mmCIF file of C-alpha atoms and ligand atoms in Angstrom:
data_model
loop_
_atom_site.group_PDB
_atom_site.id
_atom_site.type_symbol
_atom_site.label_atom_id
_atom_site.label_comp_id
_atom_site.label_asym_id
_atom_site.label_seq_id
_atom_site.Cartn_x
_atom_site.Cartn_y
_atom_site.Cartn_z
ATOM 1 C CA UNK A 184 -21.429 137.779 -94.443
ATOM 2 C CA UNK A 185 -24.646 139.041 -96.383
ATOM 3 C CA UNK A 186 -23.038 138.590 -99.810
ATOM 4 C CA UNK A 187 -25.108 136.073 -101.622
ATOM 5 C CA UNK A 188 -22.490 133.480 -101.039
ATOM 6 C CA UNK A 189 -23.132 132.834 -97.348
ATOM 7 C CA UNK A 190 -23.542 129.502 -96.297
ATOM 8 C CA UNK A 191 -26.893 127.761 -95.788
ATOM 9 C CA UNK A 192 -28.144 125.238 -93.286
ATOM 10 C CA UNK A 193 -30.836 122.919 -94.152
ATOM 11 C CA UNK A 194 -32.869 120.983 -91.646
ATOM 12 C CA UNK A 195 -36.024 118.995 -92.030
ATOM 13 C CA UNK A 196 -38.871 117.484 -89.380
ATOM 14 C CA UNK A 197 -41.801 115.045 -90.213
ATOM 15 C CA UNK A 198 -45.457 115.682 -89.990
ATOM 16 C CA UNK A 199 -47.581 113.199 -87.508
ATOM 17 C CA UNK A 200 -50.451 111.067 -87.152
ATOM 18 C CA UNK A 201 -52.491 111.312 -84.043
ATOM 19 C CA UNK A 202 -52.996 107.195 -83.506
ATOM 20 C CA UNK A 203 -54.963 108.438 -80.112
ATOM 21 C CA UNK A 204 -56.108 111.573 -79.631
ATOM 22 C CA UNK A 205 -58.350 112.457 -76.674
ATOM 23 C CA UNK A 206 -59.935 116.068 -75.471
ATOM 24 C CA UNK A 207 -60.871 117.235 -72.564
ATOM 25 C CA UNK A 208 -62.963 119.938 -71.425
ATOM 26 C CA UNK A 209 -62.024 123.585 -72.329
ATOM 27 C CA UNK A 210 -60.375 125.365 -69.558
ATOM 28 C CA UNK A 211 -60.856 129.091 -68.736
ATOM 29 C CA UNK A 212 -58.660 130.286 -72.003
ATOM 30 C CA UNK A 213 -60.935 128.073 -74.009
ATOM 31 C CA UNK A 214 -57.899 125.555 -74.512
ATOM 32 C CA UNK A 215 -58.291 121.973 -74.338
ATOM 33 C CA UNK A 216 -56.217 119.516 -72.440
ATOM 34 C CA UNK A 217 -55.210 116.654 -74.462
ATOM 35 C CA UNK A 218 -53.661 113.057 -74.249
ATOM 36 C CA UNK A 219 -52.180 112.182 -77.729
ATOM 37 C CA UNK A 220 -50.375 109.523 -78.895
ATOM 38 C CA UNK A 221 -48.263 111.147 -81.955
ATOM 39 C CA UNK A 222 -46.518 108.854 -84.669
ATOM 40 C CA UNK A 223 -44.204 110.850 -86.878
ATOM 41 C CA UNK A 224 -44.535 109.928 -90.385
ATOM 42 C CA UNK A 225 -42.032 110.123 -93.364
ATOM 43 C CA UNK A 226 -43.699 113.254 -95.326
ATOM 44 C CA UNK A 227 -40.928 115.639 -94.324
ATOM 45 C CA UNK A 228 -41.001 119.594 -94.436
ATOM 46 C CA UNK A 229 -37.406 121.101 -95.364
ATOM 47 C CA UNK A 230 -36.266 124.369 -94.448
ATOM 48 C CA UNK A 231 -33.109 126.196 -95.747
ATOM 49 C CA UNK A 232 -31.942 129.040 -93.979
ATOM 50 C CA UNK A 233 -29.535 131.652 -95.334
ATOM 51 C CA UNK A 234 -27.802 134.766 -93.304
ATOM 52 C CA UNK A 235 -29.664 138.231 -94.244
ATOM 53 C CA UNK A 236 -29.389 141.808 -93.250
ATOM 54 C CA UNK A 237 -29.916 142.633 -89.733
ATOM 55 C CA UNK A 238 -33.508 142.646 -88.489
ATOM 56 C CA UNK A 239 -34.748 141.295 -91.550
ATOM 57 C CA UNK A 240 -36.466 137.781 -92.036
ATOM 58 C CA UNK A 241 -37.847 136.789 -95.613
ATOM 59 C CA UNK A 242 -39.662 133.370 -96.508
ATOM 60 C CA UNK A 243 -40.581 131.675 -99.690
ATOM 61 C CA UNK A 244 -42.955 128.595 -99.561
ATOM 62 C CA UNK A 245 -42.646 125.959 -102.139
ATOM 63 C CA UNK A 246 -45.179 123.241 -102.138
ATOM 64 C CA UNK A 247 -45.067 119.640 -103.333
ATOM 65 C CA UNK A 248 -47.529 117.018 -103.786
ATOM 66 C CA UNK A 249 -46.425 113.472 -104.830
ATOM 67 C CA UNK A 250 -42.866 114.743 -104.817
ATOM 68 C CA UNK A 251 -43.973 117.182 -107.724
ATOM 69 C CA UNK A 252 -44.414 121.220 -107.358
ATOM 70 C CA UNK A 253 -47.820 122.030 -106.712
ATOM 71 C CA UNK A 254 -48.362 125.928 -108.058
ATOM 72 C CA UNK A 255 -51.880 125.896 -106.530
ATOM 73 C CA UNK A 256 -50.547 125.103 -103.093
ATOM 74 C CA UNK A 257 -47.839 127.386 -103.355
ATOM 75 C CA UNK A 258 -50.120 130.196 -104.520
ATOM 76 C CA UNK A 259 -52.135 129.509 -101.503
ATOM 77 C CA UNK A 260 -49.283 129.568 -99.238
ATOM 78 C CA UNK A 261 -47.966 132.916 -100.626
ATOM 79 C CA UNK A 262 -50.940 134.526 -99.217
ATOM 80 C CA UNK A 263 -49.932 133.686 -95.783
ATOM 81 C CA UNK A 264 -48.534 136.893 -93.884
ATOM 82 C CA UNK A 265 -44.855 136.214 -93.300
ATOM 83 C CA UNK A 266 -45.613 137.143 -89.622
ATOM 84 C CA UNK A 267 -47.895 134.231 -89.280
ATOM 85 C CA UNK A 268 -45.724 131.592 -91.072
ATOM 86 C CA UNK A 269 -44.479 129.551 -88.072
ATOM 87 C CA UNK A 270 -40.907 129.313 -89.475
ATOM 88 C CA UNK A 271 -40.924 132.791 -89.384
ATOM 89 C CA UNK A 272 -41.689 132.638 -86.124
ATOM 90 C CA UNK A 273 -39.465 130.263 -84.998
ATOM 91 C CA UNK A 274 -36.722 132.067 -86.383
ATOM 92 C CA UNK A 275 -37.573 135.691 -84.695
ATOM 93 C CA UNK A 276 -37.949 133.411 -81.491
ATOM 94 C CA UNK A 277 -34.161 132.508 -81.472
ATOM 95 C CA UNK A 278 -32.479 135.010 -83.990
ATOM 96 C CA UNK A 279 -29.426 137.130 -82.508
ATOM 97 C CA UNK A 280 -30.161 140.751 -82.880
ATOM 98 C CA UNK A 281 -27.266 141.281 -85.069
ATOM 99 C CA UNK A 282 -28.431 139.184 -88.166
ATOM 100 C CA UNK A 283 -31.299 138.172 -90.117
ATOM 101 C CA UNK A 284 -32.623 135.246 -92.342
ATOM 102 C CA UNK A 285 -33.746 134.453 -95.533
ATOM 103 C CA UNK A 286 -35.861 131.288 -95.471
ATOM 104 C CA UNK A 287 -36.846 128.525 -98.091
ATOM 105 C CA UNK A 288 -39.384 126.232 -96.947
ATOM 106 C CA UNK A 289 -40.068 123.046 -99.159
ATOM 107 C CA UNK A 290 -43.408 121.538 -98.166
ATOM 108 C CA UNK A 291 -44.847 118.151 -98.831
ATOM 109 C CA UNK A 292 -47.466 118.208 -95.659
ATOM 110 C CA UNK A 293 -50.460 120.179 -96.893
ATOM 111 C CA UNK A 294 -51.360 123.107 -95.021
ATOM 112 C CA UNK A 295 -54.749 123.149 -92.526
ATOM 113 C CA UNK A 296 -54.621 119.061 -92.872
ATOM 114 C CA UNK A 297 -54.383 117.884 -89.241
ATOM 115 C CA UNK A 298 -50.649 116.732 -90.091
ATOM 116 C CA UNK A 299 -48.768 119.531 -88.303
ATOM 117 C CA UNK A 300 -47.004 121.009 -91.350
ATOM 118 C CA UNK A 301 -47.014 124.357 -89.917
ATOM 119 C CA UNK A 302 -45.599 122.873 -86.731
ATOM 120 C CA UNK A 303 -42.927 120.939 -88.433
ATOM 121 C CA UNK A 304 -41.814 124.081 -90.374
ATOM 122 C CA UNK A 305 -41.115 125.619 -86.974
ATOM 123 C CA UNK A 306 -39.348 122.597 -85.799
ATOM 124 C CA UNK A 307 -36.906 122.457 -88.996
ATOM 125 C CA UNK A 308 -36.655 126.149 -88.756
ATOM 126 C CA UNK A 309 -35.497 126.163 -84.946
ATOM 127 C CA UNK A 310 -32.811 123.344 -85.794
ATOM 128 C CA UNK A 311 -31.523 125.049 -88.691
ATOM 129 C CA UNK A 312 -31.493 128.207 -86.819
ATOM 130 C CA UNK A 313 -29.393 126.734 -84.093
ATOM 131 C CA UNK A 314 -26.609 125.079 -86.097
ATOM 132 C CA UNK A 315 -26.381 128.620 -88.515
ATOM 133 C CA UNK A 316 -25.764 130.730 -85.724
ATOM 134 C CA UNK A 317 -24.215 128.139 -83.440
ATOM 135 C CA UNK A 318 -26.900 129.245 -80.764
ATOM 136 C CA UNK A 319 -25.925 125.809 -78.617
ATOM 137 C CA UNK A 320 -29.621 125.157 -77.434
ATOM 138 C CA UNK A 321 -30.208 121.663 -76.165
ATOM 139 C CA UNK A 322 -33.311 119.453 -77.174
ATOM 140 C CA UNK A 323 -35.120 120.494 -74.335
ATOM 141 C CA UNK A 324 -34.450 124.242 -74.851
ATOM 142 C CA UNK A 325 -35.554 123.694 -78.153
ATOM 143 C CA UNK A 326 -38.704 121.937 -76.998
ATOM 144 C CA UNK A 327 -39.411 125.002 -74.435
ATOM 145 C CA UNK A 328 -39.220 127.334 -77.448
ATOM 146 C CA UNK A 329 -41.309 125.603 -79.742
ATOM 147 C CA UNK A 330 -44.181 124.906 -77.320
ATOM 148 C CA UNK A 331 -44.627 128.907 -77.431
ATOM 149 C CA UNK A 332 -44.946 128.346 -81.319
ATOM 150 C CA UNK A 333 -47.573 125.645 -81.535
ATOM 151 C CA UNK A 334 -48.507 122.434 -79.756
ATOM 152 C CA UNK A 335 -47.185 120.317 -82.095
ATOM 153 C CA UNK A 336 -43.879 121.508 -82.349
ATOM 154 C CA UNK A 337 -42.473 119.456 -79.531
ATOM 155 C CA UNK A 338 -43.768 116.225 -81.034
ATOM 156 C CA UNK A 339 -42.103 117.056 -84.704
ATOM 157 C CA UNK A 340 -38.742 117.988 -82.933
ATOM 158 C CA UNK A 341 -39.115 114.687 -80.840
ATOM 159 C CA UNK A 342 -39.982 112.333 -83.659
ATOM 160 C CA UNK A 343 -40.532 108.522 -83.380
ATOM 161 C CA UNK A 344 -43.517 107.886 -81.348
ATOM 162 C CA UNK A 345 -44.636 110.010 -78.151
ATOM 163 C CA UNK A 346 -47.152 110.555 -75.924
ATOM 164 C CA UNK A 347 -48.229 114.421 -75.148
ATOM 165 C CA UNK A 348 -50.242 115.680 -72.132
ATOM 166 C CA UNK A 349 -50.920 119.020 -70.845
ATOM 167 C CA UNK A 350 -52.188 120.387 -74.183
ATOM 168 C CA UNK A 351 -50.659 117.835 -76.297
ATOM 169 C CA UNK A 352 -47.308 119.554 -75.907
ATOM 170 C CA UNK A 353 -45.493 117.800 -72.985
ATOM 171 C CA UNK A 354 -43.977 114.616 -74.204
ATOM 172 C CA UNK A 355 -43.092 111.672 -73.375
ATOM 173 C CA UNK A 356 -40.879 109.400 -75.946
ATOM 174 C CA UNK A 357 -42.232 105.794 -76.574
ATOM 175 C CA UNK A 358 -40.643 102.738 -77.490
ATOM 176 C CA UNK A 359 -41.305 102.654 -81.206
ATOM 177 C CA UNK A 360 -41.319 98.778 -81.752
ATOM 178 C CA UNK A 361 -44.056 99.227 -84.582
ATOM 179 C CA UNK A 362 -43.987 99.860 -87.966
ATOM 180 C CA UNK A 363 -46.834 101.405 -90.022
ATOM 181 C CA UNK A 364 -47.603 101.850 -93.432
ATOM 182 C CA UNK A 365 -50.280 104.518 -94.073
ATOM 183 C CA UNK A 366 -52.263 106.085 -97.136
ATOM 184 C CA UNK A 367 -53.329 109.568 -96.624
ATOM 185 C CA UNK A 368 -56.167 111.523 -98.351
ATOM 186 C CA UNK A 369 -55.579 115.074 -98.298
ATOM 187 C CA UNK A 370 -58.932 116.837 -98.956
ATOM 188 C CA UNK A 371 -59.254 119.980 -101.499
ATOM 189 C CA UNK A 372 -60.289 122.018 -98.552
ATOM 190 C CA UNK A 373 -58.624 122.294 -95.418
ATOM 191 C CA UNK A 374 -60.341 122.388 -91.969
ATOM 192 C CA UNK A 375 -59.823 125.248 -89.486
ATOM 193 C CA UNK A 376 -58.601 123.902 -86.080
ATOM 194 C CA UNK A 377 -60.423 126.519 -84.060
ATOM 195 C CA UNK A 378 -63.473 125.552 -85.493
ATOM 196 C CA UNK A 379 -63.204 121.971 -85.096
ATOM 197 C CA UNK A 380 -62.593 122.644 -81.213
ATOM 198 C CA UNK A 381 -65.459 125.063 -81.301
ATOM 199 C CA UNK A 382 -67.968 122.460 -82.816
ATOM 200 C CA UNK A 383 -66.547 119.760 -80.231
ATOM 201 C CA UNK A 384 -67.435 121.989 -77.509
ATOM 202 C CA UNK A 385 -70.903 122.119 -78.926
ATOM 203 C CA UNK A 386 -71.481 118.499 -79.454
ATOM 204 C CA UNK A 387 -69.648 116.750 -76.354
ATOM 205 C CA UNK A 388 -70.832 118.838 -73.444
ATOM 206 C CA UNK A 389 -69.284 116.415 -71.034
ATOM 207 C CA UNK A 390 -66.063 115.515 -72.327
ATOM 208 C CA UNK A 391 -64.723 112.161 -70.803
ATOM 209 C CA UNK A 392 -61.541 112.051 -68.262
ATOM 210 C CA UNK A 393 -58.225 111.854 -69.918
ATOM 211 C CA UNK A 394 -56.011 108.563 -69.552
ATOM 212 C CA UNK A 395 -52.762 109.188 -67.947
ATOM 213 C CA UNK A 396 -49.082 108.581 -69.368
ATOM 214 C CA UNK A 397 -48.790 105.729 -66.391
ATOM 215 C CA UNK A 398 -51.742 103.828 -67.615
ATOM 216 C CA UNK A 399 -50.469 103.909 -71.208
ATOM 217 C CA UNK A 400 -49.433 100.485 -72.764
ATOM 218 C CA UNK A 401 -47.539 100.963 -76.224
ATOM 219 C CA UNK A 402 -48.515 97.355 -77.287
ATOM 220 C CA UNK A 403 -52.232 98.508 -77.156
ATOM 221 C CA UNK A 404 -52.722 101.972 -78.587
ATOM 222 C CA UNK A 405 -56.204 102.348 -79.620
ATOM 223 C CA UNK A 406 -56.871 104.298 -82.857
ATOM 224 C CA UNK A 407 -59.318 106.684 -81.229
ATOM 225 C CA UNK A 408 -59.630 110.550 -82.240
ATOM 226 C CA UNK A 409 -62.012 112.634 -80.128
ATOM 227 C CA UNK A 410 -61.949 115.433 -82.934
ATOM 228 C CA UNK A 411 -63.401 113.080 -85.481
ATOM 229 C CA UNK A 412 -66.933 113.532 -84.079
ATOM 230 C CA UNK A 413 -66.899 117.186 -85.031
ATOM 231 C CA UNK A 414 -64.777 117.074 -87.939
ATOM 232 C CA UNK A 415 -67.014 114.339 -89.290
ATOM 233 C CA UNK A 416 -70.124 116.430 -88.265
ATOM 234 C CA UNK A 417 -68.524 119.283 -90.405
ATOM 235 C CA UNK A 418 -67.422 116.840 -93.278
ATOM 236 C CA UNK A 419 -69.879 113.868 -93.566
ATOM 237 C CA UNK A 420 -68.004 113.117 -96.639
ATOM 238 C CA UNK A 421 -64.653 112.038 -94.894
ATOM 239 C CA UNK A 422 -66.159 109.104 -93.199
ATOM 240 C CA UNK A 423 -67.152 107.821 -96.871
ATOM 241 C CA UNK A 424 -63.341 107.730 -97.461
ATOM 242 C CA UNK A 425 -62.963 105.747 -94.561
ATOM 243 C CA UNK A 426 -64.962 103.088 -95.315
ATOM 244 C CA UNK A 427 -63.975 102.839 -99.166
ATOM 245 C CA UNK A 428 -60.566 102.242 -97.521
ATOM 246 C CA UNK A 429 -61.493 99.556 -95.423
ATOM 247 C CA UNK A 430 -63.233 97.828 -98.552
ATOM 248 C CA UNK A 431 -59.868 98.456 -100.358
ATOM 249 C CA UNK A 432 -57.785 96.525 -97.869
ATOM 250 C CA UNK A 433 -56.971 98.911 -95.042
ATOM 251 C CA UNK A 434 -57.072 97.488 -91.764
ATOM 252 C CA UNK A 435 -58.426 100.788 -89.720
ATOM 253 C CA UNK A 436 -58.641 104.613 -90.617
ATOM 254 C CA UNK A 437 -58.869 107.605 -88.722
ATOM 255 C CA UNK A 438 -58.966 111.395 -89.021
ATOM 256 C CA UNK A 439 -55.691 112.938 -88.233
ATOM 257 C CA UNK A 440 -55.982 115.517 -85.560
ATOM 258 C CA UNK A 441 -58.374 118.091 -86.449
ATOM 259 C CA UNK A 442 -58.603 116.849 -89.964
ATOM 260 C CA UNK A 443 -59.507 116.817 -93.087
ATOM 261 C CA UNK A 444 -56.707 114.155 -93.831
ATOM 262 C CA UNK A 445 -58.077 110.532 -93.745
ATOM 263 C CA UNK A 446 -55.344 107.949 -92.808
ATOM 264 C CA UNK A 447 -55.683 104.510 -93.624
ATOM 265 C CA UNK A 448 -53.393 101.991 -92.124
ATOM 266 C CA UNK A 449 -52.497 99.180 -94.724
ATOM 267 C CA UNK A 450 -50.729 95.981 -94.665
ATOM 268 C CA UNK A 451 -48.788 96.346 -97.728
ATOM 269 C CA UNK A 452 -47.921 97.911 -100.903
ATOM 270 C CA UNK A 453 -50.934 96.317 -102.603
ATOM 271 C CA UNK A 454 -53.514 97.699 -100.064
ATOM 272 C CA UNK A 455 -51.554 101.116 -101.003
ATOM 273 C CA UNK A 456 -52.268 101.004 -104.505
ATOM 274 C CA UNK A 457 -55.689 99.969 -103.683
ATOM 275 C CA UNK A 458 -56.778 102.290 -101.460
ATOM 276 C CA UNK A 459 -54.817 105.049 -103.824
ATOM 277 C CA UNK A 460 -57.029 104.202 -107.002
ATOM 278 C CA UNK A 461 -59.957 104.296 -105.051
ATOM 279 C CA UNK A 462 -59.480 107.519 -103.410
ATOM 280 C CA UNK A 463 -58.320 108.849 -106.385
ATOM 281 C CA UNK A 464 -62.050 108.795 -108.015
ATOM 282 C CA UNK A 465 -63.293 111.251 -105.206
ATOM 283 C CA UNK A 466 -63.323 114.669 -106.463
ATOM 284 C CA UNK A 467 -63.164 115.964 -102.930
ATOM 285 C CA UNK A 468 -59.940 114.384 -102.694
ATOM 286 C CA UNK A 469 -56.780 116.869 -103.553
ATOM 287 C CA UNK A 470 -54.117 114.344 -103.320
ATOM 288 C CA UNK A 471 -53.213 110.735 -102.063
ATOM 289 C CA UNK A 472 -49.711 109.946 -100.448
ATOM 290 C CA UNK A 473 -48.196 107.174 -99.116
ATOM 291 C CA UNK A 474 -45.955 107.274 -95.688
ATOM 292 C CA UNK A 475 -44.448 105.110 -93.257
ATOM 293 C CA UNK A 476 -43.876 105.759 -89.389
ATOM 294 C CA UNK A 477 -42.396 106.263 -87.106
ATOM 295 C CA UNK A 478 -39.418 108.376 -88.268
ATOM 296 C CA UNK A 479 -36.842 110.623 -86.895
ATOM 297 C CA UNK A 480 -37.633 114.343 -85.277
ATOM 298 C CA UNK A 481 -36.341 117.330 -86.660
ATOM 299 C CA UNK A 482 -32.660 117.347 -87.743
ATOM 300 C CA UNK A 483 -30.033 119.181 -90.013
ATOM 301 C CA UNK A 484 -29.744 117.821 -93.674
ATOM 302 C CA UNK A 485 -26.814 117.854 -96.195
ATOM 303 C CA UNK A 486 -29.096 119.076 -99.133
ATOM 304 C CA UNK A 487 -32.738 119.273 -99.762
ATOM 305 C CA UNK A 488 -34.368 116.180 -101.482
ATOM 306 C CA UNK A 489 -33.829 115.559 -105.136
ATOM 307 C CA UNK A 490 -37.578 116.356 -105.698
ATOM 308 C CA UNK A 491 -37.534 119.880 -104.165
ATOM 309 C CA UNK A 492 -37.089 121.884 -107.246
ATOM 310 C CA UNK A 493 -39.644 124.061 -109.192
HETATM 311 O O1 C5P B 785 -52.058 124.816 -81.300
HETATM 312 P P1 C5P B 785 -52.857 125.594 -82.592
HETATM 313 O O2 C5P B 785 -52.252 127.060 -82.632
HETATM 314 O O3 C5P B 785 -52.986 125.131 -83.816
HETATM 315 O O4 C5P B 785 -54.275 125.590 -82.137
HETATM 316 C C1 C5P B 785 -55.457 126.780 -82.733
HETATM 317 C C2 C5P B 785 -56.525 127.057 -82.126
HETATM 318 O O5 C5P B 785 -57.189 125.687 -81.666
HETATM 319 C C3 C5P B 785 -56.766 127.295 -80.783
HETATM 320 O O6 C5P B 785 -56.471 128.642 -80.868
HETATM 321 C C4 C5P B 785 -57.465 126.995 -79.726
HETATM 322 O O7 C5P B 785 -58.894 127.612 -80.607
HETATM 323 C C5 C5P B 785 -57.717 125.541 -80.459
HETATM 324 N N1 C5P B 785 -57.180 124.583 -79.507
HETATM 325 C C6 C5P B 785 -57.998 124.029 -78.255
HETATM 326 N N2 C5P B 785 -57.150 123.302 -77.417
HETATM 327 C C7 C5P B 785 -56.008 122.984 -78.109
HETATM 328 C C8 C5P B 785 -55.243 123.177 -79.054
HETATM 329 C C9 C5P B 785 -56.011 124.115 -79.753
HETATM 330 O O8 C5P B 785 -58.726 124.455 -78.037
HETATM 331 N N3 C5P B 785 -55.447 122.009 -77.098
#
């Protein structure tokens, strides 16, 4: 099979914005129970997988922003040791012993941005591997494996609108009868998720009780993120972006996950342009994207998108 002509399989998975992210008190391991409302959005990661020599897994990651190759982000991703790449971990979790895999990851969700880019890589890799090796894993088996790789992987697999309880990884799908248009500011510097949670522990000594799925009303989703308190304490300038978005016509803004991505909900394409124009004047904004949601979860693709080339 490993003759260079071997068939490849491609799968994609979406990034997410947490419409709601409530954080409880850390448990004995230092992990925080969460109540999260995920909206998967139209920025997707693509993973292409080809069979390789038994036992070997290689990965090349190509990064794109605004559908254009981004050499700087690509060089940064190349520094990530392959064993820490969530796509590689996903492949190793399911790969049959008598095979190997060469991966190409086409990233449009920035690393360390709070939009589950790494988890989307894992979700797409799991779906591609399932097809390539005909593993026959069901959606719930993929979810179980996904959860061991990262808490956001089940949300990226499922897609749409969902509620995550437990550590944000026990999913309940929600009726997605909403249609959102977002403008996203990706900061020049990422934020480390563990650092944001540590700051949360220092700032919030008595976290409030988490809501339950039973009490959740999908027609009244509150945009609230408990991690915005520590994220804004670490990066006060992000609040300036949020306020600038409101002045430019956004109806609401929120920090996505552990940040530093700022997500502004906008009513129409005119507002997209206005928010983009004002955000692009800030030196600490690396790039501005627009996205819509909710969108489908991880699935196979017949090809990579037209922009996915160097
Ligand atoms: O899920 P992920 O691997 O991105 O988590 C990174 C770190 O963030 C964890 O090692 C932990 O320190 C913190 N975390 C947490 N509670 C969660 C999720 C993550 O404290 N529910």
